[in-house]
C-alpha positions as a printed NumPy array, in Angstrom:
array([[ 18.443, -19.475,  -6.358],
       [ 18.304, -17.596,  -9.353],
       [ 21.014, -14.405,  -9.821],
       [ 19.498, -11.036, -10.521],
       [ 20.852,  -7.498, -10.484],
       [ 18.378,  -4.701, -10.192],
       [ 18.72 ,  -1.647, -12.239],
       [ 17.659,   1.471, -10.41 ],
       [ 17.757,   3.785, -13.491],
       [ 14.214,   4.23 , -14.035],
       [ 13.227,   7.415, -12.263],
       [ 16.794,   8.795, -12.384],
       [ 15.19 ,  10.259, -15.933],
       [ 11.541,  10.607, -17.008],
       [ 12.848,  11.394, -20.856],
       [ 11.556,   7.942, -21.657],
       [  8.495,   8.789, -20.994],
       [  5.599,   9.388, -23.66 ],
       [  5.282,  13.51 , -24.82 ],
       [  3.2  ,  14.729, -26.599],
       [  4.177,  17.162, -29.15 ],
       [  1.564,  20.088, -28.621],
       [ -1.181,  20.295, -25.99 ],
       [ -4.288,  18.604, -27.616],
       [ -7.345,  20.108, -26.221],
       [-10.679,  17.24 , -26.296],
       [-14.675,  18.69 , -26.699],
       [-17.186,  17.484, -24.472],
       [-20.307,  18.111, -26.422],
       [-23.064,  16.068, -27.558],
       [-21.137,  14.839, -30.844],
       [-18.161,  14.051, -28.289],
       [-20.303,  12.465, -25.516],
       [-17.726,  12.018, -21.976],
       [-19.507,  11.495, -18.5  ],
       [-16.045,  11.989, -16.248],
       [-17.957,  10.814, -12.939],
       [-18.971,   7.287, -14.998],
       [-15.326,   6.883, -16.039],
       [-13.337,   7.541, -13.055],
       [-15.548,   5.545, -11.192],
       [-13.26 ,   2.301, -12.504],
       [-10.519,   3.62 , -10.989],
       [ -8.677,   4.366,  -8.   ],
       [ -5.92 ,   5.066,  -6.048],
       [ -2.796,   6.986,  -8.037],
       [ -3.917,   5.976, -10.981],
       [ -7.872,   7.786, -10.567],
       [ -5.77 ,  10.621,  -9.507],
       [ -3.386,  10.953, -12.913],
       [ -6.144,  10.055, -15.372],
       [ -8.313,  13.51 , -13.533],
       [ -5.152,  15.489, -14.088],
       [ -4.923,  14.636, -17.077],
       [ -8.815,  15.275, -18.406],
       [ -8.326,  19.202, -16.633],
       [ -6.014,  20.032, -18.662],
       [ -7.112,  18.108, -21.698],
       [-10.634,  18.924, -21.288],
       [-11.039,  22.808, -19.733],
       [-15.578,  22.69 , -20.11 ],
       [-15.422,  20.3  , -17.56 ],
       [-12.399,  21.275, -15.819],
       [-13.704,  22.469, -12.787],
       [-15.562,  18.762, -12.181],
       [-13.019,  17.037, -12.428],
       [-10.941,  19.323, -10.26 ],
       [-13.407,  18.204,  -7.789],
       [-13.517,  14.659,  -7.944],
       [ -9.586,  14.835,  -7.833],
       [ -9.512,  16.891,  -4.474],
       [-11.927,  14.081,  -3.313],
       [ -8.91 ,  11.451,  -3.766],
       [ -6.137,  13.272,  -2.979],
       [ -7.704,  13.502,   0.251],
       [ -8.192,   9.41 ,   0.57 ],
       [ -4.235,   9.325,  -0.706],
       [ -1.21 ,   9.953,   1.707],
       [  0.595,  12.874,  -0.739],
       [ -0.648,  15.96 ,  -0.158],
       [  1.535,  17.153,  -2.768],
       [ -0.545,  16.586,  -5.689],
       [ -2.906,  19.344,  -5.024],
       [ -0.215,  21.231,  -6.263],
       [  0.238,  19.192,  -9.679],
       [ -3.429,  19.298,  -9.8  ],
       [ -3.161,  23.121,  -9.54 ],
       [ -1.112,  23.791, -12.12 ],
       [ -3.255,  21.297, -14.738],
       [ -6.158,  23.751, -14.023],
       [ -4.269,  27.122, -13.934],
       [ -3.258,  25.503, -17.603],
       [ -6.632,  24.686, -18.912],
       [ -7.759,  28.219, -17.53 ],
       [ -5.517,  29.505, -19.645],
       [ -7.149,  28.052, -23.206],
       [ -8.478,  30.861, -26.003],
       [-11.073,  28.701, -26.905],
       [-13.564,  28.825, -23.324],
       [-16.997,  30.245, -23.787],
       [-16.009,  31.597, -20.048],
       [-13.5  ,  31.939, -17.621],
       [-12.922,  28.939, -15.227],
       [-13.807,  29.749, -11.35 ],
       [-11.145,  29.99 ,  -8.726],
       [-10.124,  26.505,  -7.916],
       [ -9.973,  27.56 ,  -4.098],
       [-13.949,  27.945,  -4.638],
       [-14.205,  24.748,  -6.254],
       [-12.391,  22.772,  -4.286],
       [ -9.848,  24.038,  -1.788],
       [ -7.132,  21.529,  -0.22 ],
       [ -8.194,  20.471,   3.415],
       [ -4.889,  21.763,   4.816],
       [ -5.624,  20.192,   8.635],
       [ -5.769,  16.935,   6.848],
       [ -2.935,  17.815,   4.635],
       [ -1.194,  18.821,   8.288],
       [ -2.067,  15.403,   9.784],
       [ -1.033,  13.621,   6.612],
       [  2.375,  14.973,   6.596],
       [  3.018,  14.66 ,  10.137],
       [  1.755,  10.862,   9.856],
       [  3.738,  10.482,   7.198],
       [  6.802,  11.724,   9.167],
       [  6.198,   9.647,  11.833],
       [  5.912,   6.274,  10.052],
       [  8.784,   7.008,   7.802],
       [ 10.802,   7.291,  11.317],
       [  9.281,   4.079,  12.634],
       [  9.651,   2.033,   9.79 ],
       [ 13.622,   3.748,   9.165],
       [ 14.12 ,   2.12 ,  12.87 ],
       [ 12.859,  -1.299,  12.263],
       [ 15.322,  -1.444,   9.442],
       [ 18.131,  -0.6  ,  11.503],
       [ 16.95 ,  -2.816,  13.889],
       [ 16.787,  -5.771,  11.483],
       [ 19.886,  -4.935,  10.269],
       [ 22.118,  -4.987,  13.17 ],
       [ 20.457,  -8.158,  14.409],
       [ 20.965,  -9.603,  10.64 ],
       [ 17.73 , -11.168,  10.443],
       [ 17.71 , -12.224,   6.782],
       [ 13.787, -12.083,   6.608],
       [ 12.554,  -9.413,   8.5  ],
       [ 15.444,  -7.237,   6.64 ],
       [ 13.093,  -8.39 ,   3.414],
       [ 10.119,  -7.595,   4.779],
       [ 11.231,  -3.969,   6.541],
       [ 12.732,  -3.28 ,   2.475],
       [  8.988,  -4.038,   1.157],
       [  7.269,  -2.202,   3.674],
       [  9.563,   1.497,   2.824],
       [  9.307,   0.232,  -0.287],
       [  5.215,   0.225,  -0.353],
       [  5.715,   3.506,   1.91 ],
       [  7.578,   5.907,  -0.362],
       [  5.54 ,   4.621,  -3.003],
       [  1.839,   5.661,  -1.293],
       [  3.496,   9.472,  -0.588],
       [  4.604,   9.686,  -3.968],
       [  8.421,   9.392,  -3.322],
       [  9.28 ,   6.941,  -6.547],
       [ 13.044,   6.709,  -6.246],
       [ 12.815,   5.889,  -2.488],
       [ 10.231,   3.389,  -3.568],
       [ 12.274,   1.601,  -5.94 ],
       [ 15.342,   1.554,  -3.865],
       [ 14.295,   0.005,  -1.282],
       [ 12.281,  -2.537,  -3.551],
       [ 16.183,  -2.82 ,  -5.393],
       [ 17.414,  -4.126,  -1.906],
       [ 15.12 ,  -6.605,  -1.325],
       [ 16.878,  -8.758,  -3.765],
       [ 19.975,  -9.437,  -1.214],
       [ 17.515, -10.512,   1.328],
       [ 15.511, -13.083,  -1.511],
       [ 15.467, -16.548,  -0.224],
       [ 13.08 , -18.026,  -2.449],
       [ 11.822, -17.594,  -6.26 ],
       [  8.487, -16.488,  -4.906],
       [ 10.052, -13.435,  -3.52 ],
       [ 12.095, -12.599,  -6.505],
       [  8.59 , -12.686,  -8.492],
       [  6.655, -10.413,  -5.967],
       [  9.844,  -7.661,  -6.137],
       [  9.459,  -8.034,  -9.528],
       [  6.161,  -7.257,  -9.677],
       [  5.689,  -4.648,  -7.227],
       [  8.596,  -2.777,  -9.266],
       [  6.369,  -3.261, -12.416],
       [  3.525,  -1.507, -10.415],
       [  6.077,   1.079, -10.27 ],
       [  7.043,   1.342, -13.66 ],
       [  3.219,   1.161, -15.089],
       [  1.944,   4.001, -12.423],
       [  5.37 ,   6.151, -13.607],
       [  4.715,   5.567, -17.326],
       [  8.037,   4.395, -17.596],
       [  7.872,   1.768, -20.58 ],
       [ 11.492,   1.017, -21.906],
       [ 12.576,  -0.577, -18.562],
       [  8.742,  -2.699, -18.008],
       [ 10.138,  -5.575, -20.8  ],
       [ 13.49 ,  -6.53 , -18.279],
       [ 11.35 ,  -6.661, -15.139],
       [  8.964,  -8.947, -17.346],
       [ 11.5  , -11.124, -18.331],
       [ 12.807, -11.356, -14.459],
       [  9.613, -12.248, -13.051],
       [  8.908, -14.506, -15.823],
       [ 12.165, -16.673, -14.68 ],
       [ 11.265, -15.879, -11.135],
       [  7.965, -17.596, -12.028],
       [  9.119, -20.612, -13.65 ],
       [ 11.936, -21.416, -11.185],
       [  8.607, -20.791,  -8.32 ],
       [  6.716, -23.411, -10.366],
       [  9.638, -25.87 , -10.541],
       [ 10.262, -25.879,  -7.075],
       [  6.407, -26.141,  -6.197],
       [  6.463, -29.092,  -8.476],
       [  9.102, -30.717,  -7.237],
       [  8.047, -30.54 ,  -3.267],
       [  5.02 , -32.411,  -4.322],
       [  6.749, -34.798,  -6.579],
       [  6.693, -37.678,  -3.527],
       [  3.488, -36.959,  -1.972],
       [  0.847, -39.522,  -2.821],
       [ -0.655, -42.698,  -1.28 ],
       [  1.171, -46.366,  -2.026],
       [ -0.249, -46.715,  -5.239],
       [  1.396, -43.512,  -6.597],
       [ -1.694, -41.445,  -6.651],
       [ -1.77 , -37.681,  -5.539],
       [ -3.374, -37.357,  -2.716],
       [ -6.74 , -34.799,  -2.019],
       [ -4.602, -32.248,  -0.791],
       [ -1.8  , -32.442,  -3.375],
       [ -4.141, -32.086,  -5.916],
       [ -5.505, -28.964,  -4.399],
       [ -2.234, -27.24 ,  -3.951],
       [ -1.466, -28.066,  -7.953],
       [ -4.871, -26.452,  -8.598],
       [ -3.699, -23.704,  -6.612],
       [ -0.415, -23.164,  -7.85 ],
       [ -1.795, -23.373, -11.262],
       [ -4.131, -20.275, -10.621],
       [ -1.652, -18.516,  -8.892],
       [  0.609, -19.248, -12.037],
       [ -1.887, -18.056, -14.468],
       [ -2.773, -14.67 , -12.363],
       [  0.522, -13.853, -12.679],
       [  1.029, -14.35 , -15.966],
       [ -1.847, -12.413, -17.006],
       [ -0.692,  -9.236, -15.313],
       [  3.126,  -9.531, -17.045],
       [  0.962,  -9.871, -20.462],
       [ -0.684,  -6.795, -19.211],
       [  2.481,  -5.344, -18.127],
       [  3.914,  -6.665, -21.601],
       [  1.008,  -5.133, -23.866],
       [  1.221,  -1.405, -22.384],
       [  4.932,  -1.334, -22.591],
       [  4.372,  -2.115, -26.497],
       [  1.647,   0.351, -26.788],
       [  3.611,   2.662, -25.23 ],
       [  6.666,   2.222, -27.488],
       [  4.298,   2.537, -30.571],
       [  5.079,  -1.342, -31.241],
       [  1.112,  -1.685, -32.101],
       [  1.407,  -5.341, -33.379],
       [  2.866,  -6.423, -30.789],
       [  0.822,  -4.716, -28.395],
       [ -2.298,  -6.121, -29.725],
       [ -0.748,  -9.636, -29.778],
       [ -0.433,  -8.766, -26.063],
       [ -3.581,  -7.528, -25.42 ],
       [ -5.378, -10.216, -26.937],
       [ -3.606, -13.061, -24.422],
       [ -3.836, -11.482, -21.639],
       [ -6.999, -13.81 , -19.247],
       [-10.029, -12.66 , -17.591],
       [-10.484,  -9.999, -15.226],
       [ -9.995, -12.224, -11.901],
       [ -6.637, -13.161, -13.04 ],
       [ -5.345,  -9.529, -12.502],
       [ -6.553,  -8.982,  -9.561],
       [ -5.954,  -5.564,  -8.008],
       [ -4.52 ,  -4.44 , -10.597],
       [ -8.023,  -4.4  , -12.116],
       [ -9.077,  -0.326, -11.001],
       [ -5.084,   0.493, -10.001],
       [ -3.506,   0.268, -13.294],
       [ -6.531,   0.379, -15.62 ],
       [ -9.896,  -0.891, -16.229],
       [-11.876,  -3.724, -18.037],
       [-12.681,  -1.019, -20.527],
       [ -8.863,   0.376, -21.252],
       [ -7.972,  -2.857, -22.316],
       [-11.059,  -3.276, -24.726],
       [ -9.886,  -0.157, -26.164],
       [ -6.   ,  -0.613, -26.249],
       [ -6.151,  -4.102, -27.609],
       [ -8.924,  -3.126, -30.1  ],
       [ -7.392,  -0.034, -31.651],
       [ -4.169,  -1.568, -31.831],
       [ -5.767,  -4.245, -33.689],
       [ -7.045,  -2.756, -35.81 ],
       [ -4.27 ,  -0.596, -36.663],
       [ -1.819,  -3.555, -37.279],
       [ -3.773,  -6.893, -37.978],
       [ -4.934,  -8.006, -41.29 ],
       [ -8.426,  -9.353, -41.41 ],
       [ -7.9  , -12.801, -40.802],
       [ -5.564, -12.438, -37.666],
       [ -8.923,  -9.542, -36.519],
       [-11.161, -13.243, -37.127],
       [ -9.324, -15.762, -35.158],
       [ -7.523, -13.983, -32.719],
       [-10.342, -10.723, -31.692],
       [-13.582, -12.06 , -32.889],
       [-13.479, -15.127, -31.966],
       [-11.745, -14.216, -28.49 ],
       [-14.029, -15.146, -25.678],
       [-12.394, -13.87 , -23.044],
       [-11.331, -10.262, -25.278],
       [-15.065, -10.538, -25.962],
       [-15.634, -10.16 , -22.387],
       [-13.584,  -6.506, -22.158],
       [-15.223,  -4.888, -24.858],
       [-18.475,  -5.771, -23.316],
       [-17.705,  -3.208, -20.863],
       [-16.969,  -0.417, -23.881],
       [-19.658,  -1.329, -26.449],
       [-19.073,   0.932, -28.954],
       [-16.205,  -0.678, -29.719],
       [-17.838,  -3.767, -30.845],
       [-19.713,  -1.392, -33.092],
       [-16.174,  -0.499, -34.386],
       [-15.181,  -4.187, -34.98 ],
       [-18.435,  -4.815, -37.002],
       [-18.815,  -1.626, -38.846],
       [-14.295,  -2.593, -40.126],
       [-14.88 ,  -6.17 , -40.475],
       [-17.971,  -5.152, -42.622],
       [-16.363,  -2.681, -44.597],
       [-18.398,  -0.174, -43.446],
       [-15.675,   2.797, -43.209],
       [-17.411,   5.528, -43.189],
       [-19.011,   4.489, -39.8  ],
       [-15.451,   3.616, -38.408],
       [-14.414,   6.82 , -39.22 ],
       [-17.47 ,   8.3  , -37.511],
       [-17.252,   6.068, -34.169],
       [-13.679,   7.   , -33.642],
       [-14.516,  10.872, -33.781],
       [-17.391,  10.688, -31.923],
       [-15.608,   9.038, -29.402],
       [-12.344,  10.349, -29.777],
       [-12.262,  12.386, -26.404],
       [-12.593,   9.442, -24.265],
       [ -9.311,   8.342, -26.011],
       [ -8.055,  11.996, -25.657],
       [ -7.877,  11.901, -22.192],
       [ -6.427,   8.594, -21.707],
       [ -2.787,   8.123, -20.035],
       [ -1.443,   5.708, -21.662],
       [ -3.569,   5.911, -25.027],
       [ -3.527,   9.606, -25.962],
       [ -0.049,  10.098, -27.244],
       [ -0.518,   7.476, -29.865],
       [ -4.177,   8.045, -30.571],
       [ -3.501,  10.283, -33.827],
       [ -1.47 ,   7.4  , -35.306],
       [ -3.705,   5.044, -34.592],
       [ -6.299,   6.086, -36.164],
       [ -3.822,   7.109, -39.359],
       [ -3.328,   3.464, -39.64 ],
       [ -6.557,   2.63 , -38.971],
       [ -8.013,   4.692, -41.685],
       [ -4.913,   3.599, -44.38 ],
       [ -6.082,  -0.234, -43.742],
       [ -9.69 ,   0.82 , -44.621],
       [ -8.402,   2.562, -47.832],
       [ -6.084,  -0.365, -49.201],
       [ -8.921,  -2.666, -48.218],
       [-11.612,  -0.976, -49.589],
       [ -9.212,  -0.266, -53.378],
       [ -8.304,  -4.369, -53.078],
       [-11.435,  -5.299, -55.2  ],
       [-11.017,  -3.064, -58.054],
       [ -9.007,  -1.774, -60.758],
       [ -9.805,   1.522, -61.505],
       [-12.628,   3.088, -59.285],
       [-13.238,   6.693, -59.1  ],
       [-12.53 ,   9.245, -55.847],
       [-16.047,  10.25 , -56.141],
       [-16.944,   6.996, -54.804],
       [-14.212,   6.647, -52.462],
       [-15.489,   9.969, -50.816],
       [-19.322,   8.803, -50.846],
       [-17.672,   5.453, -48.574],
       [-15.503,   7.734, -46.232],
       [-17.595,  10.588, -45.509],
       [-14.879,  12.683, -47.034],
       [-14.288,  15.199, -49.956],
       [-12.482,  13.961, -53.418],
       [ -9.512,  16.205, -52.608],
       [ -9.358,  14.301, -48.717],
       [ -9.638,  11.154, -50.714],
       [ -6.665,  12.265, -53.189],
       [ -4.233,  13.146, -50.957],
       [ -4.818,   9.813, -48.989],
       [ -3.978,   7.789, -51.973],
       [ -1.229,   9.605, -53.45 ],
       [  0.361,   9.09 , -49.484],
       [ -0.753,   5.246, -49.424],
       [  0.694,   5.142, -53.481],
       [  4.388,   6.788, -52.572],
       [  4.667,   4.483, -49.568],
       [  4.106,   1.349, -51.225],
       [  0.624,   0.389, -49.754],
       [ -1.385,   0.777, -52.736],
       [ -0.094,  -0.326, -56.126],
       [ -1.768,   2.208, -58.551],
       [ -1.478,   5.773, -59.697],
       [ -4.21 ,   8.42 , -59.916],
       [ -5.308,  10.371, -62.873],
       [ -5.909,  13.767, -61.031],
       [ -7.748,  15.118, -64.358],
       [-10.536,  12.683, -64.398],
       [-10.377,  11.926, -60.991],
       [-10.092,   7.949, -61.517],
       [ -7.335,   5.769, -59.099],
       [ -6.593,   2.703, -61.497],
       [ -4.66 ,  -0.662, -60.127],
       [ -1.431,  -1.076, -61.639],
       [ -1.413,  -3.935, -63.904],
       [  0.435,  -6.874, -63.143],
       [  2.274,  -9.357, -65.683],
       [  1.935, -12.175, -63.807],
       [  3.282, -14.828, -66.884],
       [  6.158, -12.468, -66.556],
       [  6.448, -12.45 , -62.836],
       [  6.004, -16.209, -62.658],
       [  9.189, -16.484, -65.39 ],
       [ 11.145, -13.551, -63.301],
       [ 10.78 , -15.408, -60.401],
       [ 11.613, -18.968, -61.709],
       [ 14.617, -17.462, -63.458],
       [ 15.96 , -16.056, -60.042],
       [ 15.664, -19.481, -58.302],
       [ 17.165, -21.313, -61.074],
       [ 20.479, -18.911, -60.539],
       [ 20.455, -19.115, -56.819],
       [ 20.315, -23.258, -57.078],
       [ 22.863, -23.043, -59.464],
       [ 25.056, -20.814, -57.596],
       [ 24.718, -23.296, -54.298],
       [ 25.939, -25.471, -56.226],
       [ 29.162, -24.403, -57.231]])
């Protein structure tokens, strides 16, 4: 059996969580098109409930809709206490300068149901009592298993009322009550449900790496308790051959949700590269099962792996390992728009990228996991289309530049001069005649410079 320790830090602190640095507020218009009912509508659970929070306070013209569609799940959820979080998202979004009108009362839109929110609690009460005894119970009578099994259920339990550090403690415990690898691995990932639904992303990479031994050692042991089954000429047997089929399956479900688990904890520590890398592995839809609608949709992931593709890739890496993705190609089916965005980059079409990612920059606004690092994004995003679009030339002028981008010569100016002082663009501008020209390369020199160095560090090897 594998050795493990558990580290119940997580939601001791929430400073490693994502902030944004000022409250962005998102348009709904017809230049920002955003149908809220269509997008929730791929989610549910905690997860349905966060993402509506989130678009009242982000989005106050269509505040008081999705204050109603988030009543309607808080009332299919077992926490009555996030009518009050939902409260104060719309008493926030009420308070915007910029609404043609004041909000309505949100106890006209959509009061809480408080018999339910009565019966709720008291159920609540009740089970946390019952399930409190069956531990004790297990525990005196040291039943190694059903100790496990009581630990998973509180576990589960404090996490569907909202209670995150009872949730995780009690998932902690299970660990002294492990007696295979397969248990280890579902801990592991019920933790990293945790950990994804609390937007906790420094701690997601150890659980990873925990489930991903957990996993192997599963595998190893699976293999080796079919190693002698066979007929007398050595040759696996019907039902061996199923079970490998099925381990394999199982194997490969797993490991698409730890890629998933992988990618957002990247994206969410503004590693982009190595979120896309993540992004781009992880298999089909099946493969993640329920985490498919509880964590995010078909859709997110089009988006997340896309713009952090695109933000970080060079064009040959966007060829092999995004275009030429069949199963990636799959996702962004379900967000089409974005293979717009592929086509219109790959083509060098930047004025159109540009365009796409206003037009649709509110459904990336409101986004949990997205909107904190939507701004630099699209920064990179937009430097990659400048350098590429300079690479051809060596002296062009802004006015051209600003035809290709949609933008003015002075937008185009101070773009350059940023991508010239950081190294991205080897040039300078002449800001009378408005003229960017390549800076000229020696490359007979260069070639000798370079030779010159190697000769010296042979010969001082050599000494």
């Amino acid at each position: 059996m594998m050795n493990m320790d558990i580290d119940e830090e997580p939601f001791q602190s929430t400073s490693t969580r994502p902030q944004r640095a000022t409250r962005v507020i998102a348009p709904v218009d017809e230049a920002h098109p955003f149908d809220v009912e269509s997008y929730i509508s791929n989610y549910s659970g905690r997860t349905a409930i966060d993402r509506l929070t989130n678009i009242v306070q982000t989005c106050p013209s269509i505040a008081p809709e999705a204050f109603q569609l988030a009543v309607q799940h808080i009332h299919q959820s077992r926490n009555p206490g996030l009518y009050q979080n939902l409260l104060s998202a719309y008493e926030n979004a009420a308070n915007s300068l910029d609404l043609p009108a004041p909000l309505p009362n949100p106890m006209e839109v959509a009061p809480l149901n408080m018999e339910w929110a009565d019966e709720t609690t008291a159920k609540n009460n009740a089970e946390r009592s019952k399930l409190e005894v069956e531990l004790r119970t297990y525990s005196n009578n040291m039943i190694k298993e059903s100790i496990r099994m009581a630990h998973r259920d509180l576990g589960f339990f404090y996490r569907s009322v909202g209670e995150y550090s009872g949730a995780l403690r009690h998932f902690a415990k299970i660990r002294e009550y492990c007696t295979t690898s397969q248990h280890i691995l579902d801990m592991c990932l019920s933790i990293l449900e945790l950990l994804l639904e609390q937007r906790h992303y420094s701690h997601i990479s150890t659980y990873v790496f925990k489930a991903e031994a957990a996993l192997e050692a599963a595998q190893n042991s699976s293999n080796t308790g079919n190693g002698g089954n066979g007929d007398s000429t050595g040759v696996p047997t019907p039902s061996v051959t199923t079970g490998k089929k099925k381990s394999s399956l199982e194997r490969q479900q797993v490991q698409s949700k730890l890629e998933l688990a992988t990618a957002l904890s990247h994206l969410g520590q503004a590693s982009y590269e190595k979120a896309a890398q993540s992004f781009l592995r992880i298999g089909p839809a099946k493969e993640l099962g329920d985490w498919i609608g509880t964590v995010v949709s078909p859709g997110d992931i089009a988006v997340y792996g896309t713009l952090c593709a695109l933000s970080a890739l060079p064009r040959s890496a966007l060829r092999s390992q995004l275009l030429h993705n069949a199963v990636f190609n799959v996702y962004i089916e379900q967000e089409p728009y974005m293979r717009e965005l592929i086509e219109a980059y790959m083509g060098s079409n930047f004025k159109t990228v540009l365009e796409l990612l206003n037009r649709y920059s509110t459904r990336h606004l409101i986004d949990i996991h997205l909107a904190p690092h939507i701004n630099e994004l699209i920064d990179q995003i937009r430097n990659w289309a400048v350098v590429l679009y300079f690479q051809p030339f060596s002296t062009i002028k802004l006015d051209r530049m600003s035809k290709a981008f949609g933008w003015t010569v002075e937008e185009v100016e101070k773009n350059v001069v940023q991508l010239i002082q950081n190294g991205s663009i080897q040039g300078r501008v002449d800001s009378q005649n408005k003229i960017l020209y390549a800076k000229k390369t020696d490359y007979r020199a260069d070639l000798f410079a370079r030779a010159t160095k190697a000769a010296t560090d042979i010969q001082a090897t050599n000494r």
